[in-house]
Coordinates of C-alpha atoms and ligand atoms in Angstrom, one line a residue:
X1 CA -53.7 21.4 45.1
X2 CA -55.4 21.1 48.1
X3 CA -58.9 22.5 48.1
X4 CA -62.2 23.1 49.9
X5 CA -64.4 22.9 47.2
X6 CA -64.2 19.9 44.8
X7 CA -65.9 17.1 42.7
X8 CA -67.0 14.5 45.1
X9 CA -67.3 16.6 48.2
X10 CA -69.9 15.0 49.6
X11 CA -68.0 11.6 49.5
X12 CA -64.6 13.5 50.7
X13 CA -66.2 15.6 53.1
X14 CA -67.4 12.6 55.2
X15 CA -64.4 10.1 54.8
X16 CA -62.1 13.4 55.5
X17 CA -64.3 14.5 58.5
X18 CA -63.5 10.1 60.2
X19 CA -60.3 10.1 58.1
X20 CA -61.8 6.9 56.8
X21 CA -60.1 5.6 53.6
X22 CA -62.1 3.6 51.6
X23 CA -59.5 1.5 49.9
X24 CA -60.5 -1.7 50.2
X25 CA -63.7 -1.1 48.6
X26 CA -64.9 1.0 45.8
X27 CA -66.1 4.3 46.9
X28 CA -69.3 5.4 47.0
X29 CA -68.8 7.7 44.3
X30 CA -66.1 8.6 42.7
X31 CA -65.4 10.6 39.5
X32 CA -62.6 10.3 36.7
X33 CA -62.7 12.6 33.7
X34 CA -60.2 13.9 31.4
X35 CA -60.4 16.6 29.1
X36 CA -56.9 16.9 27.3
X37 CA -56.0 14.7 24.4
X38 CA -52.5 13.0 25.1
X39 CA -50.6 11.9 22.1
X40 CA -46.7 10.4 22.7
X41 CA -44.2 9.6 20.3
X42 CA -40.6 10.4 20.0
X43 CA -40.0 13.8 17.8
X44 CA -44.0 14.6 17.8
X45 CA -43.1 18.0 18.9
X46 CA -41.9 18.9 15.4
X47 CA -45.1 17.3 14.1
X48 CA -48.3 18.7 15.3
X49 CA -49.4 20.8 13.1
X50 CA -52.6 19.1 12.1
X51 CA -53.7 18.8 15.5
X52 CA -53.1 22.6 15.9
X53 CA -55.8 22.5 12.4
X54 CA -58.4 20.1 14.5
X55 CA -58.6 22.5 16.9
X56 CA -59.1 25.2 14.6
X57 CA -56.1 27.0 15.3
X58 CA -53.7 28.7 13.0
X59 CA -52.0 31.5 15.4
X60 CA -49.9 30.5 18.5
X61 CA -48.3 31.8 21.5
X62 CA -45.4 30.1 22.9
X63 CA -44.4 30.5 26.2
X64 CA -41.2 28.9 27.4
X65 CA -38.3 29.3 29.9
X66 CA -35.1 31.0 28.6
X67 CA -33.3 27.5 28.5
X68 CA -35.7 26.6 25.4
X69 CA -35.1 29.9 23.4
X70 CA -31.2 29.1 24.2
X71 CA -30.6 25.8 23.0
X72 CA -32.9 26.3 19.7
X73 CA -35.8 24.3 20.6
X74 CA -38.4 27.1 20.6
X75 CA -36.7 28.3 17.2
X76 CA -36.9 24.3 15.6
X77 CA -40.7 24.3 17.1
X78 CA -42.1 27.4 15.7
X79 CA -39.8 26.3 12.4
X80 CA -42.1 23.2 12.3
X81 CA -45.4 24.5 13.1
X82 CA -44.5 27.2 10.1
X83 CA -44.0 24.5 7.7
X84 CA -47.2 22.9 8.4
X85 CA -48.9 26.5 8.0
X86 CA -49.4 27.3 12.1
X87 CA -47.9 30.5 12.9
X88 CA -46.3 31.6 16.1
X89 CA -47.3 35.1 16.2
X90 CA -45.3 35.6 19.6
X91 CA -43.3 34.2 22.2
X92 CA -42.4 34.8 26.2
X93 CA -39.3 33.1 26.8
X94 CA -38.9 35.0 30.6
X95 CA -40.5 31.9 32.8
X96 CA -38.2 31.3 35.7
X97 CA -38.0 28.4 37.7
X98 CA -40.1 29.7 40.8
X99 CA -42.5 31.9 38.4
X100 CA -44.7 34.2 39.8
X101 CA -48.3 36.4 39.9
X102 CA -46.2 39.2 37.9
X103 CA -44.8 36.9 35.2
X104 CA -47.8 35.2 34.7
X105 CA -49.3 38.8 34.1
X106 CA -46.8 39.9 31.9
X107 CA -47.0 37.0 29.8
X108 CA -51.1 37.1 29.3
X109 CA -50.6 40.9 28.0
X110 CA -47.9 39.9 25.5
X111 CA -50.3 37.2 24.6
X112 CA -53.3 39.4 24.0
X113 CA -51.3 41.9 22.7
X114 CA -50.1 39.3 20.4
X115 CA -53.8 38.2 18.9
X116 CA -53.2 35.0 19.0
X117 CA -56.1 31.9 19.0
X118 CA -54.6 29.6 21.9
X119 CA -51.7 29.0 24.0
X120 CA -48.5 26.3 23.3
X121 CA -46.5 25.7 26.6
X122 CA -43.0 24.7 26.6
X123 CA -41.1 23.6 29.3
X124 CA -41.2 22.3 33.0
X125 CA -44.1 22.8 35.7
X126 CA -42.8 26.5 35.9
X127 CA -43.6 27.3 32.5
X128 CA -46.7 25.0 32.3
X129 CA -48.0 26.8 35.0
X130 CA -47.6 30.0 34.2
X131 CA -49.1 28.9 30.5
X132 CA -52.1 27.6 32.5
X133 CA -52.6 30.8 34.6
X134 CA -51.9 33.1 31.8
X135 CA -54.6 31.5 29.7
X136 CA -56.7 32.6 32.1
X137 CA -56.4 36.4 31.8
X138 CA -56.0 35.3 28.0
X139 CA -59.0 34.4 28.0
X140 CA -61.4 35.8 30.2
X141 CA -59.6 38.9 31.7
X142 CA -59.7 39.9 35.3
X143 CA -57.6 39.5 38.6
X144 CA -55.1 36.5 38.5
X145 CA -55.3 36.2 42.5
X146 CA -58.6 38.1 43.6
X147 CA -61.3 36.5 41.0
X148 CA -59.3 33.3 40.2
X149 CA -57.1 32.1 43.0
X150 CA -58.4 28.8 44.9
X151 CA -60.8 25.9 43.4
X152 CA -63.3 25.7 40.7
X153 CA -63.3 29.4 40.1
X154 CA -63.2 29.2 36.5
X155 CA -66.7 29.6 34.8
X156 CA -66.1 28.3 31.6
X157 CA -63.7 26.7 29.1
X158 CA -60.6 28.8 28.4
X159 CA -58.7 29.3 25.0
X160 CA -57.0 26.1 23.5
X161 CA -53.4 25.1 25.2
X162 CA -50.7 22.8 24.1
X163 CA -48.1 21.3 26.4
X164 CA -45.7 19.9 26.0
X165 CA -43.0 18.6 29.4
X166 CA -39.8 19.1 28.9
X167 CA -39.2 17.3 32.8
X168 CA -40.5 13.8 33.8
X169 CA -42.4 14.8 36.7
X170 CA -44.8 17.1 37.4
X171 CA -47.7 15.6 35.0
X172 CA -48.9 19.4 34.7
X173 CA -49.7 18.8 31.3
X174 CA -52.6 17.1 32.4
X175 CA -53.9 18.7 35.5
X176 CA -56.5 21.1 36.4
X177 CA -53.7 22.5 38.6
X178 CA -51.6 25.3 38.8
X179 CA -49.3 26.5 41.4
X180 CA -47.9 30.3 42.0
X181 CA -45.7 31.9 43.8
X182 CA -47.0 35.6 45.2
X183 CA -44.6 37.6 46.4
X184 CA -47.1 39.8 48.0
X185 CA -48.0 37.2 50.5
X186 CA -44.7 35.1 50.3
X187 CA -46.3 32.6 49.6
X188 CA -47.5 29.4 46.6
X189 CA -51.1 30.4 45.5
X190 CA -53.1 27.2 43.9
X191 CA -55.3 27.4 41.0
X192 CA -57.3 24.8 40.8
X193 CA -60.4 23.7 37.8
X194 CA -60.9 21.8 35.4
X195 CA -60.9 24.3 32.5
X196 CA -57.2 24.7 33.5
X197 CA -56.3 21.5 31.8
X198 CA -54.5 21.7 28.4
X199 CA -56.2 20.3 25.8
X200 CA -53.5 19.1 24.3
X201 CA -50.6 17.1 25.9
X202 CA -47.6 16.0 23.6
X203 CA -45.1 13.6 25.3
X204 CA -42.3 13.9 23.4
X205 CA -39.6 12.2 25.5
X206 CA -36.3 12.9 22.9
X207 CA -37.3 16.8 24.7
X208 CA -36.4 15.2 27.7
X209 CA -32.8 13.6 26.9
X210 CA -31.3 17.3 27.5
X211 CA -32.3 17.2 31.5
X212 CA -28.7 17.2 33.7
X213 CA -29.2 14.3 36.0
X214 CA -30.0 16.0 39.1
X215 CA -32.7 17.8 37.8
X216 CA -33.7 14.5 36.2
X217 CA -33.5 13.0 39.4
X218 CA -35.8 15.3 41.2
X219 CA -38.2 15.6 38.9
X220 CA -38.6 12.0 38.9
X221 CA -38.9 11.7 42.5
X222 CA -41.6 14.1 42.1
X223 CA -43.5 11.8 40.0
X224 CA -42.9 9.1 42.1
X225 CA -43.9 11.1 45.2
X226 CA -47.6 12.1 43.4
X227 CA -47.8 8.3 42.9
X228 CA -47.5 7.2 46.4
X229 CA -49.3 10.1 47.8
X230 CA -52.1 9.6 45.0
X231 CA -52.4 5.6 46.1
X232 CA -52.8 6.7 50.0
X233 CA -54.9 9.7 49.4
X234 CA -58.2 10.0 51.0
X235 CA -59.8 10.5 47.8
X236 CA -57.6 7.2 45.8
X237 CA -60.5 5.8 43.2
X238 CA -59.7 2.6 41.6
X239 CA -58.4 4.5 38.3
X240 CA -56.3 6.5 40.0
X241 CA -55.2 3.5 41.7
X242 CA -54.2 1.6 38.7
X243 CA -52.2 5.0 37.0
X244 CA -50.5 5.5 40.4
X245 CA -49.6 1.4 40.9
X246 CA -48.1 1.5 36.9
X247 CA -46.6 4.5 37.3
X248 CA -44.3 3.4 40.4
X249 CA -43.3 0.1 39.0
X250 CA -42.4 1.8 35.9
X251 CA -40.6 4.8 37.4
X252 CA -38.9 1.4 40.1
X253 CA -37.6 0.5 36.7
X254 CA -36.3 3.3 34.7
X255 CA -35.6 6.3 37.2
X256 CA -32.1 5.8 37.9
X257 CA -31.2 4.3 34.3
X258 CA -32.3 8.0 33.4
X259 CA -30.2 9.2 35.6
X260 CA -26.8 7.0 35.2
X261 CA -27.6 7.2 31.0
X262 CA -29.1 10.7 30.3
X263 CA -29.2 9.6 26.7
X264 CA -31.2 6.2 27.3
X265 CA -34.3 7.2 25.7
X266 CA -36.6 4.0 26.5
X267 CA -35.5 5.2 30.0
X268 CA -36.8 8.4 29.5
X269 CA -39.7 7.5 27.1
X270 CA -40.9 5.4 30.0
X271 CA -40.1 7.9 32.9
X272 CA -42.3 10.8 30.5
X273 CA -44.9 8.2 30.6
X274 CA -44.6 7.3 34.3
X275 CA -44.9 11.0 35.3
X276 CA -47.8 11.9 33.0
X277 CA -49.6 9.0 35.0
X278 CA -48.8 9.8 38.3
X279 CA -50.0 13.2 37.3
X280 CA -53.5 11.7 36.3
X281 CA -53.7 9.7 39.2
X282 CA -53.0 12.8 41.8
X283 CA -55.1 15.3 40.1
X284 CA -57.6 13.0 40.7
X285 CA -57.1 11.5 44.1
X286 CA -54.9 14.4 45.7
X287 CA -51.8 14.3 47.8
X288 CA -51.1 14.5 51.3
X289 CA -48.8 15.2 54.3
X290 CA -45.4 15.0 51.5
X291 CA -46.7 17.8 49.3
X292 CA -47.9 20.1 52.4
X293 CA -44.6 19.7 53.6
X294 CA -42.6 20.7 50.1
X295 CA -45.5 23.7 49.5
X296 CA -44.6 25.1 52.6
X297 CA -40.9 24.7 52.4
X298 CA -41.0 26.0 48.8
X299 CA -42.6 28.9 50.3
X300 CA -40.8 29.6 53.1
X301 CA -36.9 28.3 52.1
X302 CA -37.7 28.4 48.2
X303 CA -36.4 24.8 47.5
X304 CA -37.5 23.3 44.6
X305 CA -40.5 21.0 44.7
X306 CA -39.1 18.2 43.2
X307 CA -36.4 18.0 45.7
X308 CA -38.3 19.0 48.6
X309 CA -40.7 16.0 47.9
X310 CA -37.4 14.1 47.4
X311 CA -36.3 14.8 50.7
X312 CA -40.0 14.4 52.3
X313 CA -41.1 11.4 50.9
X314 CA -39.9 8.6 53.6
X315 CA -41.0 10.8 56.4
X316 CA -44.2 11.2 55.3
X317 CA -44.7 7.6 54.6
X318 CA -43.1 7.2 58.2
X319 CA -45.7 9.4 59.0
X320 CA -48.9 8.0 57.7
X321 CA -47.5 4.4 58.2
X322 CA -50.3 3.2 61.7
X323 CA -53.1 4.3 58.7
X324 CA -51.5 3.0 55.7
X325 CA -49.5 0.0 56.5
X326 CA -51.6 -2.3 53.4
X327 CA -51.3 0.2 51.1
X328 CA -47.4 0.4 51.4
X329 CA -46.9 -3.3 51.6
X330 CA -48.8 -3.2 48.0
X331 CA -46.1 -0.3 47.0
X332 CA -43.4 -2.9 48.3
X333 CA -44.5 -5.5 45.8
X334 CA -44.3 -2.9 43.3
X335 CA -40.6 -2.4 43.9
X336 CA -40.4 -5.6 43.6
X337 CA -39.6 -6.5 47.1
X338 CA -41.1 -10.2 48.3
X339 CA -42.9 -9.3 50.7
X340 CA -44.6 -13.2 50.9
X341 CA -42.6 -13.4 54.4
X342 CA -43.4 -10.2 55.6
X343 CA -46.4 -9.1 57.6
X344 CA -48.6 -6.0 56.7
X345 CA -46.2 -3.8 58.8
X346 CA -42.9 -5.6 57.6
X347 CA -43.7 -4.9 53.7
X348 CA -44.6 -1.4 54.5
X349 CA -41.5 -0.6 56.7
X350 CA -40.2 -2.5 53.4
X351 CA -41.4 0.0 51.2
X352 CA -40.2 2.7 53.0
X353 CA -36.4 1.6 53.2
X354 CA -36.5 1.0 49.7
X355 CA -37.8 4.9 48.8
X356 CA -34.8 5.7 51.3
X357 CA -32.5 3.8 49.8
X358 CA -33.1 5.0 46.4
X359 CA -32.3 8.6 47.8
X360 CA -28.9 7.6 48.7
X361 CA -28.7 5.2 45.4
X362 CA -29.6 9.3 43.9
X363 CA -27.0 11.0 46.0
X364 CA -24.3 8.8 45.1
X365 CA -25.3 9.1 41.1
X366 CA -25.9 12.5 40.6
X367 CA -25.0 14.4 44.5
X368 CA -29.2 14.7 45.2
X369 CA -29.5 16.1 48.2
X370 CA -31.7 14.3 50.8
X371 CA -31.7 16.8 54.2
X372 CA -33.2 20.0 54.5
X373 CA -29.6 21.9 56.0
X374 CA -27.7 20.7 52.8
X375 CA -30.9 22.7 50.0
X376 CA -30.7 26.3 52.1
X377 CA -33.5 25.7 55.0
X378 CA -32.4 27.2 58.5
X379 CA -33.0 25.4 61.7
X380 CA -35.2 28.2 62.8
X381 CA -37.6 27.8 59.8
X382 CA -38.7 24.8 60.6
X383 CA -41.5 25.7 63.0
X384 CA -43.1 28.3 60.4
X385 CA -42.5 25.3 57.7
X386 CA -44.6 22.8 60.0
X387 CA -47.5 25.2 60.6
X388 CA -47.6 26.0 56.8
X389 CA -48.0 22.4 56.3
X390 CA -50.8 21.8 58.7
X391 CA -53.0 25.0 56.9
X392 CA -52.1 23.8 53.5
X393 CA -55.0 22.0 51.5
X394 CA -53.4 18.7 50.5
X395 CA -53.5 18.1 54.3
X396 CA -57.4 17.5 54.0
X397 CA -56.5 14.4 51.9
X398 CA -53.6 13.0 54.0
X399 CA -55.2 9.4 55.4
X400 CA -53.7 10.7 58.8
X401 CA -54.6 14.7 60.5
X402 CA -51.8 16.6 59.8
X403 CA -51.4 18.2 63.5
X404 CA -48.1 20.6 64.4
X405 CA -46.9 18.5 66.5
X406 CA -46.1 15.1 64.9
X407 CA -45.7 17.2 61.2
X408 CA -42.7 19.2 63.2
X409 CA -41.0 16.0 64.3
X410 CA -41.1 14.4 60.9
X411 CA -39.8 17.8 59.7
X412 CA -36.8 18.5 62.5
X413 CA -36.3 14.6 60.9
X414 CA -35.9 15.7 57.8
X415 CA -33.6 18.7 58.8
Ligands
NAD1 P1 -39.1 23.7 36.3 O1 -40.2 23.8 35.3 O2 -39.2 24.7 37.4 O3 -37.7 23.7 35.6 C1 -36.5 23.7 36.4 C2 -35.3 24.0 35.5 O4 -35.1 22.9 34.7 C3 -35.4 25.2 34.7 O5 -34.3 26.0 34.8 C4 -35.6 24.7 33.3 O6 -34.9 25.6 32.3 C5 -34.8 23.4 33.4 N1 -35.3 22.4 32.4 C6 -36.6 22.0 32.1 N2 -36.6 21.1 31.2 C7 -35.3 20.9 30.8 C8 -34.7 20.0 29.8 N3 -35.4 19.1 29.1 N4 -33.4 20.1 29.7 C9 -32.6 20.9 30.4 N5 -33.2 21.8 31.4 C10 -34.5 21.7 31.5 O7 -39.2 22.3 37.0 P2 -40.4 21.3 37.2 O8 -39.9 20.4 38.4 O9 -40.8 20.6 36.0 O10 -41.5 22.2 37.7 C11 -41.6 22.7 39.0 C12 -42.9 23.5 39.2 O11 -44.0 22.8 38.9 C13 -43.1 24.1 40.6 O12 -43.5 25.4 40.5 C14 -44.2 23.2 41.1 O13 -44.9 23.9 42.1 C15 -45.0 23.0 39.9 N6 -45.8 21.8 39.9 C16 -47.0 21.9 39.3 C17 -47.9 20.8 39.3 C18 -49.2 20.9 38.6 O14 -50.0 19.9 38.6 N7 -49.6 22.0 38.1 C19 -47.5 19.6 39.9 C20 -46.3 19.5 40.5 C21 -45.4 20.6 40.5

């Protein structure tokens, strides 16, 4: 997500170059456009097919992961969308949860072979990501890594694409990003424009009720982790501000009711919601130091992003905490912590116990692990891990510089 080339550079470039937020004032400039629809309402993903005819689209490919051809879901879908005269002319069901350049290949040639008008994704970030990428070659043909790879390389709009989330958490549904694993370079590869964005995102959060609660649990903390990050970035605007403050109340309210009561669907119809906003916020204002941590120990140990932000969050708010003491004490009030007897630093160190906290309140509900030795990373990976994080782009946007040294402490921390 991190990238060199991006709307408002020239503001970005000179706050990043004196690592001078400009919270407390509206930037300069800023910039906040968003071209995918976003319709929510329980069951709506077995009633869209007149959106599919607004877009002028009749013939769909659906690309899932095998869990959604499994439990009938893709079947019921397509069974929908046949009923309101949309037909799914073809399916990849072979997303797995780290997906990679070769899937998302495979999948654009089964969708081309398939002549289909536009894309419908299914699933988690995984199989919204590879959807997003796939559409790509769908559309415009050419090298996944060598022409496309990186930001804004995308010279005009791509094919139609539906999502719809089947997690609370990564907001891909709305995001002009995409991430990749290469096995080639061992490592996550970030797409990065604007015409990556669906153009349609359906929140449909009775999807959602079948997530176990660990996987619900991670995913959420990943939404909550692209809200802090969002609210401290660099690059924060005062829309992104307001998505990212809702979206951490609401996900202060409803994460672990999701958790406890899978089957609580105003808790999940409101962490859907929460995590679709935190997405809005971050693709907007960027992450920091959390998310180059969890990209590089997703490309180095292969945890799961979710949990790796899990697991990074407190450290990195540790981390930034001499540069972004006000804007933590404001996260405090929305965890509802009083913070009226607290100074700046009190409510922020505030804020900060109360994300650890909830980690432990996690472990003890559904066994979420919050150390790097108990999800598969070895001692002597760390060093590699912390100069990943330093080279990866969400750094740029981190209020503090993300040098080795300090990055490795939190790191051995989190270990
Ligand atoms: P995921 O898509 O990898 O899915 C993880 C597992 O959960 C899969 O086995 C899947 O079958 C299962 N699953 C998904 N929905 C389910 C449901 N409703 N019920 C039961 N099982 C379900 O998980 P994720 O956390 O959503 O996505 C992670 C990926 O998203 C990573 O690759 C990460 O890099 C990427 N990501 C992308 C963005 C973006 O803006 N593009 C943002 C954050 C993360």
């Amino acid at each position: 997500m991190g990238m060199a080339r991006w709307w408002g550079q020239t503001l970005v470039d000179s706050q990043r170059a004196l690592r001078l937020p400009c919270w407390a004032v509206i930037p300069e400039f800023y910039q906040f456009f968003l071209n995918t629809k976003i319709l929510f309402q329980a069951g709506i993903s077995q009633n869209f097919g007149h959106e599919c005819e607004q877009l002028g689209v009749q013939k769909l490919f659906l690309i899932c992961d095998p869990f959604f051809a499994q439990n009938g879901l893709a079947d019921s879908i397509q069974e929908a969308l046949a009923n309101s005269g949309i037909q799914t002319v073809g399916r990849f069901s072979e997303v797995p949860p780290k997906s990679e350049i070769q899937v998302v290949q495979k999948c654009a040639e089964a969708a081309m072979a398939s002549g289909a008008e536009a894309l419908l994704a299914l699933g988690g970030g995984s199989a919204m990501d590879t959807a997003k990428t796939a559409n790509i070659l769908f559309s415009l043909g050419g090298d996944l890594v060598n022409d496309y790879s990186g930001s804004q390389t995308i010279s005009e709009p791509l094919k139609p694409l539906i999502a719809i989330p089947t997690t609370a958490g990564t907001g891909s549904e709305v995001t002009s990003s995409a991430v990749i694993f290469d096995e080639a370079s061992q490592s996550k590869l970030s797409f990065n424009d604007f015409n990556l964005r669906p153009t349609l995102a359906l929140l449909d959060p009775e999807i959602t009720l079948s997530m176990p609660p660990k996987l619900t649990a991670m995913t959420g903390m990943d939404a909550l982790t692209h809200a802090i990050e969002s609210y401290t970035s660099l690059q924060a605007n005062p829309m992104s501000d307001a998505l990212a403050m809702k979206a951490i109340k609401i996900i202060k309210n409803h994460l672990l009711s999701a958790v406890r009561q899978g089957d609580d669907l105003e808790a999940r119809s409101n962490m859907l919601v929460a995590a679709n906003m935190a997405g809005i916020a971050f693709d907007h204002a960027m992450v920091g130091v959390v998310h180059a941590m969890s990209h590089a120990t997703g490309g180095i140990a292969h945890v799961a992003h979710g949990l790796a932000n899990s697991i990074y969050l407190p450290f990195g708010m540790e981390f930034n905490l001499e540069v972004a003491a006000e804007r933590y004490a404001g996260i405090a009030r929305r965890f509802g912590i009083d913070t009226r007897l607290l100074n700046t630093d009190e409510a922020a160190r505030a804020a900060i116990a109360y994300v650890k906290q909830l980690r432990k309140d996690l472990y003890v509900a559904c066994g979420l692990e919050f150390r790097l030795r108990d999800v598969g990373v070895n001692e002597d990976q760390l060093e590699a891990i912390a100069q990943a994080a330093t080279e990866d782009g969400t750094s740029f946007f981190n209020p503090r510089e993300v040098g080795y040294d300090d990055v490795y402490l939190k790191i051995k921390e989190a270990y």
